[in-house]
Coordinates of C-alpha atoms and ligand atoms in Angstrom, one line a residue:
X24 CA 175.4 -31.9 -24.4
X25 CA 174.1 -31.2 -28.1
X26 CA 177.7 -32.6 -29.3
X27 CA 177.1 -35.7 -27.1
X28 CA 173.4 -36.3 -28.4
X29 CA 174.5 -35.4 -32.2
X30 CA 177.3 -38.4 -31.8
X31 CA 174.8 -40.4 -30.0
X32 CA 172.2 -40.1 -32.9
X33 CA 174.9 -40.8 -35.7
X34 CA 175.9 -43.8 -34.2
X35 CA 172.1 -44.7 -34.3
X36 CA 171.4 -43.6 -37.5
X37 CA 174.4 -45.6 -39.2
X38 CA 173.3 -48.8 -37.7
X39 CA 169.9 -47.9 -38.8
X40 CA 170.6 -47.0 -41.9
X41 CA 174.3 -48.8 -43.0
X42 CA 175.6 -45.7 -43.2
X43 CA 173.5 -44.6 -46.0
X44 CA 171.1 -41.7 -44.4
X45 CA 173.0 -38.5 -43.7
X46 CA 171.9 -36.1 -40.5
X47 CA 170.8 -32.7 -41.7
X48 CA 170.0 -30.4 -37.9
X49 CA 166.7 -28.8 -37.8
X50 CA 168.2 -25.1 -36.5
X51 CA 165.4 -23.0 -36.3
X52 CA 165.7 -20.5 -33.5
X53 CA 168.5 -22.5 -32.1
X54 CA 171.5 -20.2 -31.3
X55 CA 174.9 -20.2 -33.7
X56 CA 176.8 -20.6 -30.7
X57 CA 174.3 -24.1 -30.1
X58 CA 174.7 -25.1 -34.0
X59 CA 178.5 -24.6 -33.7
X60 CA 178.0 -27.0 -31.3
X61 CA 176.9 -29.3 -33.6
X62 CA 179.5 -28.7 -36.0
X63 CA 182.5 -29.0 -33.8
X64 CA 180.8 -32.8 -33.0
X65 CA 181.0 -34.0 -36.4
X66 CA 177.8 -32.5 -38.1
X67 CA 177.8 -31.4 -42.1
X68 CA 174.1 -30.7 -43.2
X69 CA 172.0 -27.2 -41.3
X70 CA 168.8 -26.8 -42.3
X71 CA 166.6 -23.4 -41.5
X72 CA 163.2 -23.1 -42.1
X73 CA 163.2 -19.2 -41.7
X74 CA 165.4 -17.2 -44.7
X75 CA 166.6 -14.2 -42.0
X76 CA 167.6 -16.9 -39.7
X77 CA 169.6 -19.1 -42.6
X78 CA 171.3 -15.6 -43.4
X79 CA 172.2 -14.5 -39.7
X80 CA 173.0 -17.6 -38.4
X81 CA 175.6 -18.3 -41.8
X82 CA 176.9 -14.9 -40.7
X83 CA 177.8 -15.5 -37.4
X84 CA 179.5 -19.2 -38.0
X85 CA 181.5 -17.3 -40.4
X86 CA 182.8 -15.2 -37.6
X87 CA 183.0 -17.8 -35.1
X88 CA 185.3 -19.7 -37.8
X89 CA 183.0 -22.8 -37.6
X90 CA 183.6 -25.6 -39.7
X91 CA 182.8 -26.3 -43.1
X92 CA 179.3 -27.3 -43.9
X93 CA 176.5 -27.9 -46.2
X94 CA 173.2 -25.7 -45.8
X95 CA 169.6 -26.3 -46.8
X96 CA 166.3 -24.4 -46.7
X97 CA 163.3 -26.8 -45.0
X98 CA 160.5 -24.0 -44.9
X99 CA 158.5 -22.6 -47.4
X100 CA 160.1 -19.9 -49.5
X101 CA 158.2 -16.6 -50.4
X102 CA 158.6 -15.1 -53.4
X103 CA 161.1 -11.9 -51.9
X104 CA 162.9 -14.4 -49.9
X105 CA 164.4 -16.4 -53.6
X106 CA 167.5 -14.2 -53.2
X107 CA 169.0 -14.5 -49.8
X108 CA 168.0 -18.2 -49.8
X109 CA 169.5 -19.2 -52.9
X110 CA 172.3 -17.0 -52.2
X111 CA 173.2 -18.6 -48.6
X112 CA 171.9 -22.2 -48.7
X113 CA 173.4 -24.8 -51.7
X114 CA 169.8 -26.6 -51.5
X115 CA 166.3 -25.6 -51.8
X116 CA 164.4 -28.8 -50.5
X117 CA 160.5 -27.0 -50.2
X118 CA 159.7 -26.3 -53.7
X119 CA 156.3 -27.4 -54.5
X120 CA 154.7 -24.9 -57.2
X121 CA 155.9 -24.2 -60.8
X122 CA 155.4 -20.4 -60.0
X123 CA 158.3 -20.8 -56.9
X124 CA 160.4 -23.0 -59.0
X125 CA 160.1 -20.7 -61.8
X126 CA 160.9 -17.5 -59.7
X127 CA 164.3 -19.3 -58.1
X128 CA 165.1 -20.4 -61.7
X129 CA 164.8 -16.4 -62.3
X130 CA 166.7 -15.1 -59.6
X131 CA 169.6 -18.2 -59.5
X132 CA 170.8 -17.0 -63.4
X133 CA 170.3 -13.2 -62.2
X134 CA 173.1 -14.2 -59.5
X135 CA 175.1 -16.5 -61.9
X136 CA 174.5 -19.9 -60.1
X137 CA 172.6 -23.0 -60.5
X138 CA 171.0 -24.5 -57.2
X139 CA 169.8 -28.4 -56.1
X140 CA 166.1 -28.0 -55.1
X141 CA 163.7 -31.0 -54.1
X142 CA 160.3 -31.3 -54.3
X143 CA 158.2 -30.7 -51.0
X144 CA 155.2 -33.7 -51.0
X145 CA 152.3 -33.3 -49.5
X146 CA 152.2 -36.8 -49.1
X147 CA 149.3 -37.4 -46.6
X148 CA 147.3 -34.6 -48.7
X149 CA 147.5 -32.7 -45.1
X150 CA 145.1 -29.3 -46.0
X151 CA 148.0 -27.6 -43.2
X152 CA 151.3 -28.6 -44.7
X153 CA 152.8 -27.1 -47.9
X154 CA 154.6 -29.4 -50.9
X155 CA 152.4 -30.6 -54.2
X156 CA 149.8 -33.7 -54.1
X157 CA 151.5 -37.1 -55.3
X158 CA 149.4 -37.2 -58.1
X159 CA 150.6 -34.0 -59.4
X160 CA 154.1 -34.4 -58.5
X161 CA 155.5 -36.3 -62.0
X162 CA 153.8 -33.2 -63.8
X163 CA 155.2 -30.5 -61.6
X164 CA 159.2 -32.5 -62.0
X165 CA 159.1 -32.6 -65.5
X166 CA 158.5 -28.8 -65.8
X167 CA 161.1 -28.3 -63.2
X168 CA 163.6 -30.3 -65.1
X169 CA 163.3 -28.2 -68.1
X170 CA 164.5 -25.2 -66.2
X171 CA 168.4 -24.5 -66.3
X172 CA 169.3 -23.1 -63.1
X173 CA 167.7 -25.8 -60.7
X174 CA 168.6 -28.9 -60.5
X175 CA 166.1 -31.1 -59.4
X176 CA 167.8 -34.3 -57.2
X177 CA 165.6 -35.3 -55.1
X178 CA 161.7 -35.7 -53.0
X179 CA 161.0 -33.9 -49.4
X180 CA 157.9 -34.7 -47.2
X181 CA 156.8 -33.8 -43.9
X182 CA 154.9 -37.3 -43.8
X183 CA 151.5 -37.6 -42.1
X184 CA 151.8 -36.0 -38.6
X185 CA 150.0 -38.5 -36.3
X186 CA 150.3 -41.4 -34.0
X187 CA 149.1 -43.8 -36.2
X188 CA 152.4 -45.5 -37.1
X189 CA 151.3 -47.2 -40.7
X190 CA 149.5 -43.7 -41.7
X191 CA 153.1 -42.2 -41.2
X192 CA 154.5 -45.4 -42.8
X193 CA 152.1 -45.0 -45.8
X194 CA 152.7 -41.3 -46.2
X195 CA 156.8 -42.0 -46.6
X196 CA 156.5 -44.7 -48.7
X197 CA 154.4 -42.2 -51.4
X198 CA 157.3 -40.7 -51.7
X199 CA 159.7 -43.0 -52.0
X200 CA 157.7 -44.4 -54.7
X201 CA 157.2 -41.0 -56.6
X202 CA 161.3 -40.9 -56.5
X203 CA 161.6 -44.3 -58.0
X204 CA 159.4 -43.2 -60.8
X205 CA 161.3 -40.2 -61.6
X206 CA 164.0 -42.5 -61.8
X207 CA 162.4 -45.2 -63.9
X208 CA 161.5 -41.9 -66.4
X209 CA 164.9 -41.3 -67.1
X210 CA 166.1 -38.8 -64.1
X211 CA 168.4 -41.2 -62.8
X212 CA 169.9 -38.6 -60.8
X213 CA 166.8 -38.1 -58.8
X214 CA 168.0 -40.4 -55.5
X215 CA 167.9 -38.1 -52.5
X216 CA 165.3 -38.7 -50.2
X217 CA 164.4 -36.3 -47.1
X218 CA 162.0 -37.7 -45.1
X219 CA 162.1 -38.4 -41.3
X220 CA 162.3 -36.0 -37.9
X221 CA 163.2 -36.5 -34.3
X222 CA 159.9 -38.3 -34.2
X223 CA 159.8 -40.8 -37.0
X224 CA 163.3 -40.7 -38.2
X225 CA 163.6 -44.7 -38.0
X226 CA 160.4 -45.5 -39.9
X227 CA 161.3 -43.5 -42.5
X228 CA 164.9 -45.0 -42.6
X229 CA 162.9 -48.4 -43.0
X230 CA 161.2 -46.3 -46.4
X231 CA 164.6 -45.4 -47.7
X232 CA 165.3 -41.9 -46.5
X233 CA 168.8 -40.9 -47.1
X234 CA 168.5 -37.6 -45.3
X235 CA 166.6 -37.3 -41.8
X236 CA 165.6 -33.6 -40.6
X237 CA 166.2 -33.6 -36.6
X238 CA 165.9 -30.9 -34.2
X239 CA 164.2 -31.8 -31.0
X240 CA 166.6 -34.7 -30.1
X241 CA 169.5 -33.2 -30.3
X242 CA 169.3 -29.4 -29.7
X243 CA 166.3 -30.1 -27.1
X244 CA 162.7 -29.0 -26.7
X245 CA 161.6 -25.8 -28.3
X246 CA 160.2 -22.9 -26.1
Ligands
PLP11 C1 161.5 -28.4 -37.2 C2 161.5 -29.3 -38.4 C3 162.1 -30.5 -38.4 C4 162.7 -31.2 -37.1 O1 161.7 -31.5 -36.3 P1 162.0 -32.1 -34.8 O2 160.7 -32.7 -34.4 O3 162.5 -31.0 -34.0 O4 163.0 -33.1 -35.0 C5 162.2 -31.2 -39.6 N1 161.7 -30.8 -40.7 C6 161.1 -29.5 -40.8 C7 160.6 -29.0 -42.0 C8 161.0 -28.8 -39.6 O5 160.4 -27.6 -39.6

């Protein structure tokens, strides 16, 4: 069933997108037997939002001898959580303060390794989500890009969590624009673009994601 719906979805998404927006599975709580799932139907990108749940789940895929793929962390990262998350996911999308970016920076040369982080945007200035306000985000990169062990590549948002299809539409396309001016400052390398859920995956295809984050629709309702 999830194997079917992942294939289902990829079909959807690459006529959607020309091929050009990659599938990254929302796993929170889902079981590594349901992700491996996933895996064995073609998917490459896991993303947790909870660090002990990245780690175990990693763990257990390991034993199971799943197949190879690409991890990222999609929930907010405290300050004692830097080490397992840099140490078991390649990509750090939530980053949204110079004091978290500075503490990863930190702990990623303690361990040796230099990680791809994003930029979480708050870009429907929601007071309930996390990720840094538009008009602070060109600030907040260039700081980032100054520190050696990150390497900044690319924008994350939530988008504007409501009905209202052009709010949600707006919110995306803040972000897309923040990415193009990154790009038009020089950081060229700057192109990813994760914006997008089970939800609103389409609209933000329309706004140029290249990464959608889905749970619901292919792992099912949570409890
Ligand atoms: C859960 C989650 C998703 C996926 O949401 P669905 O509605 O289940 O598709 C995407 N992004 C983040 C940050 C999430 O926490």
């Amino acid at each position: 069933m999830i194997g079917e719906l992942f294939q289902r979805l990829k079909a959807e998404v690459d006529e959607a997108s020309g091929g050009r927006t990659r599938i990254l599975l929302a796993a929170k709580h889902q079981s590594p037997e349901a992700v491996l799932e996933a895996l064995t139907a073609g998917a490459t990108l896991i993303g947790h939002n909870i660090i002990q749940q990245l780690t175990a789940s990693e763990e257990a895929l390991r034993e199971m001898g799943a197949p190879e793929h690409e991890t990222h962390v999609i929930g907010h990262v405290q300050s004692n959580k830097a080490r397992p998350a840099l140490i078991d996911a390649g990509t750090i999308e939530t980053v949204d303060s110079l004091k978290t970016a500075r503490r990863l920076n930190t702990v990623a040369g303690d361990l040796g390794l230099t990680r791809i982080i994003y930029l979480q945007i708050n870009s429907s200035n929601a007071p309930s989500q996390f990720g840094v306000a538009p008009e602070d985000t060109l600030e907040l990169a260039e700081q980032i890009f100054a520190l050696p062990h990150l390497t900044l590549t690319g924008l994350m948002s939530i988008g504007a969590n409501t009905p209202d299809e052009q709010a949600v539409r707006e919110s995306f396309a803040t972000t897309r624009k923040l990415a193009e001016q990154l790009r038009a400052e020089g950081h060229v390398g700057c192109r990813e673009l994760s914006m997008g859920m089970s939800g609103d995956w389409r609209i933000a295809i329309d706004e140029g994601s290249t990464i959608i984050r889905v749970g619901r629709q292919v792992f099912g309702e949570r409890d």
